[in-house]
PDB file of C-alpha atoms in Angstrom:
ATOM      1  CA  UNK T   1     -13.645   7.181   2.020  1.00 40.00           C
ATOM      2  CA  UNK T   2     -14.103   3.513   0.503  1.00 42.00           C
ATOM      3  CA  UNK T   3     -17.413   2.585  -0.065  1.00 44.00           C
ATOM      4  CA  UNK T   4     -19.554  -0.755  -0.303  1.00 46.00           C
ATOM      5  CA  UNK T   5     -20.342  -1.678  -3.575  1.00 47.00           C
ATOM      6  CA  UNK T   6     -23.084  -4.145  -4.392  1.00 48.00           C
ATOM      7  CA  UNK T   7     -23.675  -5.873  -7.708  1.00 47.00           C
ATOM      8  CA  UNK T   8     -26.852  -6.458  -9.281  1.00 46.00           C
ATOM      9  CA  UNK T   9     -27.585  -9.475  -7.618  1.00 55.00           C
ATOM     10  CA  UNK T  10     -26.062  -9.347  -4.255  1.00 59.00           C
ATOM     11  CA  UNK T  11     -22.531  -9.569  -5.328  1.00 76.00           C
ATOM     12  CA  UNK T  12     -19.742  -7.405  -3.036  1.00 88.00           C
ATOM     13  CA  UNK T  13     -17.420  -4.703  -4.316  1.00 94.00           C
ATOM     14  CA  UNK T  14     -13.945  -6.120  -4.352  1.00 97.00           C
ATOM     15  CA  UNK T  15     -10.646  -4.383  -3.705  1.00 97.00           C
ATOM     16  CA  UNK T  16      -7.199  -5.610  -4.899  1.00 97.00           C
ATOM     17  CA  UNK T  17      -4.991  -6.582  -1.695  1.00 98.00           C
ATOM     18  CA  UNK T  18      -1.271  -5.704  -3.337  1.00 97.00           C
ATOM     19  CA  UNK T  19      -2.795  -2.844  -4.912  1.00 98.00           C
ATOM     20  CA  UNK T  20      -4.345  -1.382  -1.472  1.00 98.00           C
ATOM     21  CA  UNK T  21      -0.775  -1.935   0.070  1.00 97.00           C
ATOM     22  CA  UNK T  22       0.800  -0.589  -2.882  1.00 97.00           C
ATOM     23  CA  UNK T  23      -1.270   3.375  -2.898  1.00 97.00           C
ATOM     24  CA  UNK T  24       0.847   4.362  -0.629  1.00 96.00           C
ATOM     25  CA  UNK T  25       4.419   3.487  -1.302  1.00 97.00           C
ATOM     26  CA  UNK T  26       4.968   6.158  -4.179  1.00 97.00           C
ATOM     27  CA  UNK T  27       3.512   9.490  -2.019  1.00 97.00           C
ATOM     28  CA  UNK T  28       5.709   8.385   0.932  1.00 97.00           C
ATOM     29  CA  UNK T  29       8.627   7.777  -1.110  1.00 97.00           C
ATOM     30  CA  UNK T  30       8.165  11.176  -3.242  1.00 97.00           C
ATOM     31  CA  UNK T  31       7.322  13.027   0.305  1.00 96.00           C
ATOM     32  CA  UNK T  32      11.138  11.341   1.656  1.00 96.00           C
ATOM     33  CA  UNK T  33      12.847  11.975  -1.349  1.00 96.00           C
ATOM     34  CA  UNK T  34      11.896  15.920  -1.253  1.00 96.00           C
ATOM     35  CA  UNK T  35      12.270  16.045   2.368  1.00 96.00           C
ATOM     36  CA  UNK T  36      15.239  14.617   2.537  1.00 95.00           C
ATOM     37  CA  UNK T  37      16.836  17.018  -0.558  1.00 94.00           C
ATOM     38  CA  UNK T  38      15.676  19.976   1.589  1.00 94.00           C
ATOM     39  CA  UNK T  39      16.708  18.530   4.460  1.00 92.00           C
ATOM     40  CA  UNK T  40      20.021  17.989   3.796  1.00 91.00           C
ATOM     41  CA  UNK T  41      20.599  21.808   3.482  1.00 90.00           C
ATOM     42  CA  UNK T  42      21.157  22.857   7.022  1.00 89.00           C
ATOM     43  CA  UNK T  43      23.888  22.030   9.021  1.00 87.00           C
ATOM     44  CA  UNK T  44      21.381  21.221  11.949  1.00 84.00           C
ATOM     45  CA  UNK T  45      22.466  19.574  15.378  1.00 90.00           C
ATOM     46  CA  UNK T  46      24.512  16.705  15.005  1.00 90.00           C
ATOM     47  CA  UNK T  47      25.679  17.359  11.260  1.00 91.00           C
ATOM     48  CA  UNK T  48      25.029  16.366   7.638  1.00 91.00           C
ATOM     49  CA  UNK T  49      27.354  13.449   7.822  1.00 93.00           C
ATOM     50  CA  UNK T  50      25.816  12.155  11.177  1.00 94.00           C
ATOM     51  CA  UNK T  51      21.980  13.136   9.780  1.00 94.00           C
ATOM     52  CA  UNK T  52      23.061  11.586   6.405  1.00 94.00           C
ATOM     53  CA  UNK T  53      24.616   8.144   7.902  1.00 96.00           C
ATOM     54  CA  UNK T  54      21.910   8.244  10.555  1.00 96.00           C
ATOM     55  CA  UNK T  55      19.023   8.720   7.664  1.00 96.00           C
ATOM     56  CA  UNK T  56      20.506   5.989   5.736  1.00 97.00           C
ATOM     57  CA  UNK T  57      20.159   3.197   8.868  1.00 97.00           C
ATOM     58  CA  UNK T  58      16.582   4.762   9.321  1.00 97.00           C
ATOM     59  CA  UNK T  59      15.580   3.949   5.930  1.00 98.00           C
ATOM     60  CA  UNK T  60      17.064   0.343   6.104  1.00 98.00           C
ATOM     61  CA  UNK T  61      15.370  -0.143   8.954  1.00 98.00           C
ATOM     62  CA  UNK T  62      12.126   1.362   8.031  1.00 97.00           C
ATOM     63  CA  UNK T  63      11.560  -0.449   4.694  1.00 98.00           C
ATOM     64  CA  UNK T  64      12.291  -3.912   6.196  1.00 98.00           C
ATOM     65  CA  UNK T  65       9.594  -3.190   9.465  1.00 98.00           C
ATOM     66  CA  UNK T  66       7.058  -1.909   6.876  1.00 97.00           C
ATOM     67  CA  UNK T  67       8.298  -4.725   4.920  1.00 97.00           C
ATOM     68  CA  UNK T  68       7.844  -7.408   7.139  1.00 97.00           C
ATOM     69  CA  UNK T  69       4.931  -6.585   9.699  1.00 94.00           C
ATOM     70  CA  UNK T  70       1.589  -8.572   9.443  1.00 94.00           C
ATOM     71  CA  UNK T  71       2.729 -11.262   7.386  1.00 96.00           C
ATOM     72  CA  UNK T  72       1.502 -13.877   9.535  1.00 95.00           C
ATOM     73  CA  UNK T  73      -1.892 -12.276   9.330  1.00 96.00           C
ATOM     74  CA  UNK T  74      -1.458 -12.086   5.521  1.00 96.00           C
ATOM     75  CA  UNK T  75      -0.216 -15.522   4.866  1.00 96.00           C
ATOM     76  CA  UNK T  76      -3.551 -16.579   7.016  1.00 95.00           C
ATOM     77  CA  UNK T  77      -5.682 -15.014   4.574  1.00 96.00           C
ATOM     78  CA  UNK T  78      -4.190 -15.545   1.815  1.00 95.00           C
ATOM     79  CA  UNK T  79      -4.395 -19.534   2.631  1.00 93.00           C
ATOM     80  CA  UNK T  80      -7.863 -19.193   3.775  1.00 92.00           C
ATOM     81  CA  UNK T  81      -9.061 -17.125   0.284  1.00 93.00           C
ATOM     82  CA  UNK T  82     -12.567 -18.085  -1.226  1.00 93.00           C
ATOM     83  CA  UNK T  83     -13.066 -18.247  -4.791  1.00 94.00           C
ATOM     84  CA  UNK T  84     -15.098 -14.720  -5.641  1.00 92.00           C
ATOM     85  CA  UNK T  85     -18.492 -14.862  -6.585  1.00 90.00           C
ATOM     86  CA  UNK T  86     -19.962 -14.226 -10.542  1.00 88.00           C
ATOM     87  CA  UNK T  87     -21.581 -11.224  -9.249  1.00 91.00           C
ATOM     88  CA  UNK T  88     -18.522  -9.847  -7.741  1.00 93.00           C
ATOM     89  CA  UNK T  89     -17.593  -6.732  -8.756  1.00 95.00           C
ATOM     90  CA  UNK T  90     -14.221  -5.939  -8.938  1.00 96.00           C
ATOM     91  CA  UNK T  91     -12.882  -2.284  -8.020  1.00 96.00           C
ATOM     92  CA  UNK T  92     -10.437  -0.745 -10.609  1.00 96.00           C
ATOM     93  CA  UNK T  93      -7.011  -0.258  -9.608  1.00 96.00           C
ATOM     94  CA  UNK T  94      -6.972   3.446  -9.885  1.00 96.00           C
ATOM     95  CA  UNK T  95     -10.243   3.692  -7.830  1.00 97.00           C
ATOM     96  CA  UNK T  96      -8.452   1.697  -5.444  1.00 97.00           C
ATOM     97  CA  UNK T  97      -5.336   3.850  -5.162  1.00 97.00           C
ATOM     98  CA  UNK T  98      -7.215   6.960  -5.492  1.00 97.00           C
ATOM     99  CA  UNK T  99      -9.353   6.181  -2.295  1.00 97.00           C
ATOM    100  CA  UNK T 100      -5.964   5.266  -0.148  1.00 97.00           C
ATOM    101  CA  UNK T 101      -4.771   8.666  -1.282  1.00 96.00           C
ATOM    102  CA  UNK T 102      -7.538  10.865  -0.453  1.00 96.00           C
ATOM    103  CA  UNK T 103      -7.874   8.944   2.734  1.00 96.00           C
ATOM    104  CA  UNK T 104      -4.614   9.436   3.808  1.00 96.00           C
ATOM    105  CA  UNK T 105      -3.802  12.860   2.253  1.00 96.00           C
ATOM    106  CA  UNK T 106      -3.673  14.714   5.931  1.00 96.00           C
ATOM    107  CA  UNK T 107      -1.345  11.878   7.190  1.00 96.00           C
ATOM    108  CA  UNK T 108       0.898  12.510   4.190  1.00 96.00           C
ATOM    109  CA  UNK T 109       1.269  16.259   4.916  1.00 96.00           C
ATOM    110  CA  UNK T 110       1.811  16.119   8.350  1.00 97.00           C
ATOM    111  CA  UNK T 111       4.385  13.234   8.094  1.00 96.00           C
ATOM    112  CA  UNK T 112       6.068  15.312   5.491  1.00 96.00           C
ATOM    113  CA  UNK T 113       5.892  18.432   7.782  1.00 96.00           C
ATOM    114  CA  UNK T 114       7.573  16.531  10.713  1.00 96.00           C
ATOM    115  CA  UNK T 115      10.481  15.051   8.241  1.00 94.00           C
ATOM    116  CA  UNK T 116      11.399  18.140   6.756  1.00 93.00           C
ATOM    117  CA  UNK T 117      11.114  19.797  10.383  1.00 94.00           C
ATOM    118  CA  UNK T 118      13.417  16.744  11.736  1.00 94.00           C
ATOM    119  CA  UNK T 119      15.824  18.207   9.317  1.00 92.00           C
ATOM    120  CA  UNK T 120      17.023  20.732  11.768  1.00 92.00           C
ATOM    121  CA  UNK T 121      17.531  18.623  14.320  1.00 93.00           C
ATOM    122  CA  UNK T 122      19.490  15.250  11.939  1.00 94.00           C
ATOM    123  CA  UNK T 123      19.982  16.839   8.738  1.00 94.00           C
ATOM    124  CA  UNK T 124      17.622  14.505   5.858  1.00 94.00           C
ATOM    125  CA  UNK T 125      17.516  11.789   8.189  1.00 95.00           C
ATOM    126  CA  UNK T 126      13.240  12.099   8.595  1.00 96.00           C
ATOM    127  CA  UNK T 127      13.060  12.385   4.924  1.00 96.00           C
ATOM    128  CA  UNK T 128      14.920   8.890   4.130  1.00 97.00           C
ATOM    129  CA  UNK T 129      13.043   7.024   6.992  1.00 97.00           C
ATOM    130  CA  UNK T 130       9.346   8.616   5.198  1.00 97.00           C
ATOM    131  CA  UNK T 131      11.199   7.074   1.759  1.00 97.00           C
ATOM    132  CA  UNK T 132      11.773   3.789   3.612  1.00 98.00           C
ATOM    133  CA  UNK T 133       8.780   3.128   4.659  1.00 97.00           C
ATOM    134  CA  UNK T 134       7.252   3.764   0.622  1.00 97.00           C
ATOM    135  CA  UNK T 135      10.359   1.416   0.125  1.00 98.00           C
ATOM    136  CA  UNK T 136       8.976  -1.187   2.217  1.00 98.00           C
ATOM    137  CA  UNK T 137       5.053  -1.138   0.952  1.00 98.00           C
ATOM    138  CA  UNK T 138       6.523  -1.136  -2.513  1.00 98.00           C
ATOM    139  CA  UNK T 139       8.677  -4.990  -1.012  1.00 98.00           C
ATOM    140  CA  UNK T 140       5.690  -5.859   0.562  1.00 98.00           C
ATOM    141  CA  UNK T 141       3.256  -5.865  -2.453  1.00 97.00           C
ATOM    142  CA  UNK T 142       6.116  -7.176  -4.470  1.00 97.00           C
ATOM    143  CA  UNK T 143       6.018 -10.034  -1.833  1.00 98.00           C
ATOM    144  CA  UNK T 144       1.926 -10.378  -2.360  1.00 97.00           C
ATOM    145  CA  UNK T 145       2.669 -10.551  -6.214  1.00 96.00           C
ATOM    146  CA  UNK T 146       4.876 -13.728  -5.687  1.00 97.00           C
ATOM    147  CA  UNK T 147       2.115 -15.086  -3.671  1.00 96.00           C
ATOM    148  CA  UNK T 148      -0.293 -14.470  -5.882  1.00 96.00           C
ATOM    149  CA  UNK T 149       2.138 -16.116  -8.701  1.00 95.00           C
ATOM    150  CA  UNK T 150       2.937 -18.938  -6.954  1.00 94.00           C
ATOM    151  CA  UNK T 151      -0.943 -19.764  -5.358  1.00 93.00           C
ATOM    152  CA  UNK T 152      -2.369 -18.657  -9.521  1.00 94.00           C
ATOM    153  CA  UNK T 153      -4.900 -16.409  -7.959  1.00 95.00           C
ATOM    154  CA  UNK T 154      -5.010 -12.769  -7.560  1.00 96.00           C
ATOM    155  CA  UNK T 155      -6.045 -11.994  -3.951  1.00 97.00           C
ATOM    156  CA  UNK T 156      -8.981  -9.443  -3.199  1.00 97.00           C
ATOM    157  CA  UNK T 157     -11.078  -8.057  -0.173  1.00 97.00           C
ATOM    158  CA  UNK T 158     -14.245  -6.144   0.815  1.00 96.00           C
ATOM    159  CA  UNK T 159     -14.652  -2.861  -0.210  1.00 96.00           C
ATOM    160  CA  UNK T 160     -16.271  -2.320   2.879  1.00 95.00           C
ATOM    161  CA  UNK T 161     -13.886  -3.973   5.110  1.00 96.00           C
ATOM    162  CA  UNK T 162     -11.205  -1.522   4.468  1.00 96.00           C
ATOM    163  CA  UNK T 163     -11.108   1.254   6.761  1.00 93.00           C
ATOM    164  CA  UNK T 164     -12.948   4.573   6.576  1.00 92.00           C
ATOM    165  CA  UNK T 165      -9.440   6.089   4.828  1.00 93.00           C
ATOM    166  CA  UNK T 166      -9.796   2.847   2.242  1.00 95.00           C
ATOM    167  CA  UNK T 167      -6.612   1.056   3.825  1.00 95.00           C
ATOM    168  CA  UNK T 168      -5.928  -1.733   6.169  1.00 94.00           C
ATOM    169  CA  UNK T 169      -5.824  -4.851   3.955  1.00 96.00           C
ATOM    170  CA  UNK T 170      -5.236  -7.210   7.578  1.00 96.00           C
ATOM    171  CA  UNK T 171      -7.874  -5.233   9.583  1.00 93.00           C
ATOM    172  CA  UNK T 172      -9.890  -6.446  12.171  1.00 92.00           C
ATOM    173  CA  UNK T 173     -12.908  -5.943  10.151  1.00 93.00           C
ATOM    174  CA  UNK T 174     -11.237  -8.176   7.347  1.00 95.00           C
ATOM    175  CA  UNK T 175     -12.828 -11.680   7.576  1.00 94.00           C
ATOM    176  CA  UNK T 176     -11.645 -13.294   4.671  1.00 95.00           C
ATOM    177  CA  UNK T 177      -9.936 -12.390   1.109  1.00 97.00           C
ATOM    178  CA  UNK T 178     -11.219 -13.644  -1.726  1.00 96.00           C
ATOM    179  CA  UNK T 179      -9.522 -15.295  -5.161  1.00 96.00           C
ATOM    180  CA  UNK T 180     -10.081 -14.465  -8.622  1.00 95.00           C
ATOM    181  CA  UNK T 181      -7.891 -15.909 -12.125  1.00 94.00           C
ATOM    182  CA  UNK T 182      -4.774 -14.095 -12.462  1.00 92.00           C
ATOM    183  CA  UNK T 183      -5.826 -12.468 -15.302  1.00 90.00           C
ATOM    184  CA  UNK T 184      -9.050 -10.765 -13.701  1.00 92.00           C
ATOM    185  CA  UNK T 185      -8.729  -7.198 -12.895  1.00 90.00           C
ATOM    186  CA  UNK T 186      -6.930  -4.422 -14.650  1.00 93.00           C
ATOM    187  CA  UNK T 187      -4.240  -4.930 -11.994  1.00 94.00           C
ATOM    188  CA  UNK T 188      -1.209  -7.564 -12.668  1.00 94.00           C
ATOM    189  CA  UNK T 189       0.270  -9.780  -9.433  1.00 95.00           C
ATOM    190  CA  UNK T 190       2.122  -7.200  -6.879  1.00 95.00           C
ATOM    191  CA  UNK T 191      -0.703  -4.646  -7.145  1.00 94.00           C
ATOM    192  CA  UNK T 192       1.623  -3.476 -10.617  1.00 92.00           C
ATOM    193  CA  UNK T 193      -0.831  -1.385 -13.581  1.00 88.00           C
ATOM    194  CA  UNK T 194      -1.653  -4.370 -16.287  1.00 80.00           C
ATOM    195  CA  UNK T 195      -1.315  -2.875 -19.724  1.00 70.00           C
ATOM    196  CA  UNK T 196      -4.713  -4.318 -20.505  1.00 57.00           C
ATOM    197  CA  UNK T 197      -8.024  -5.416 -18.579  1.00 47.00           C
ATOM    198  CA  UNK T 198      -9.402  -8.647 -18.131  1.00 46.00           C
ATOM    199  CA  UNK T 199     -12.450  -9.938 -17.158  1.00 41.00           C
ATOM    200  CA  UNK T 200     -13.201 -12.459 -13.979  1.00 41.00           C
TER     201      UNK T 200
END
């Protein structure tokens, strides 16, 4: 569960946007890629080739919904984004990424469970829409990273505005994002691991 953090003199524990949208897209992918290898395996209802050709318009379509969903309410922040604070204290990237996946770790399993169990139904065709949907978080915080690029400002958020599982970067409870140097942060534009930290 994300947690508030408070600096030393009243600053607010920041979390990285892109990398908060980014936690997710390699377990989902992983989780379709698996399911869908298993799932390929029995003949199930309609066929391999139908589950197969079916799976592949599911991912399409998956990755570009994930993809493409909220951006209005992104770009709105984004625009809107204060300068942080000195006493700001930014949240690592793999504290960030750890608290998505530990929040979300149930919801993982199950939607694993139901892809691989779709597989008897449309053979693999669960398992490439789960991979499609890592596909389009992973398009999404590539799309934050050009942002980010283009405004010169890495883009950052409450700690305690995220939800109780540490996701939902556009959530009602998100007022504002804040804006720090690009080279703040051990996290590069996109949400991508920087190969060495920065300060603010």
């Amino acid at each position: 569960m994300a947690r508030a953090v408070r600096g030393a003199r009243g600053g607010q524990g920041l979390a990285r946007v892109a990398v908060v949208v980014r936690a997710g897209a390699a377990p989902l992918w992983w989780a379709g890629v698996f399911a869908a290898g298993i799932g390929v395996l029995p003949e199930g209802v309609t066929g391999r080739r139908i589950g197969v050709l079916a799976g592949a318009a599911l991912f399409v379509v998956g990755a570009a919904v994930v993809a493409l969903t909220r951006r209005g309410r992104y770009t709105a922040l984004l625009r809107g984004a204060a300068r942080a604070g000195k006493h700001d204290v930014l949240q690592d990237r793999a504290v960030t990424v750890r608290n998505w996946r530990r929040g979300h770790r149930w919801w993982l399993l199950a939607a694993w469970a139901v892809a691989l169990g779709s597989a008897f139904a449309m053979p693999a065709a669960g398992g490439m829409l789960l991979a499609g949907t890592g596909t389009g978080l992973w398009l999404k915080a590539a799309w934050l990273g050009r942002r980010e690029r283009a405004g010169e400002q890495l883009v950052w958020l409450r700690v305690d505005w995220l939800d109780g599982r540490g996701g939902g970067p556009v959530g009602k409870t998100v007022k504002a994002y804040r804006g720090t140097g690009v080279a703040a942060g051990d996290a590069a534009p996109g949400g991508t691991r920087r190969r060495t930290a920065a300060l603010v």
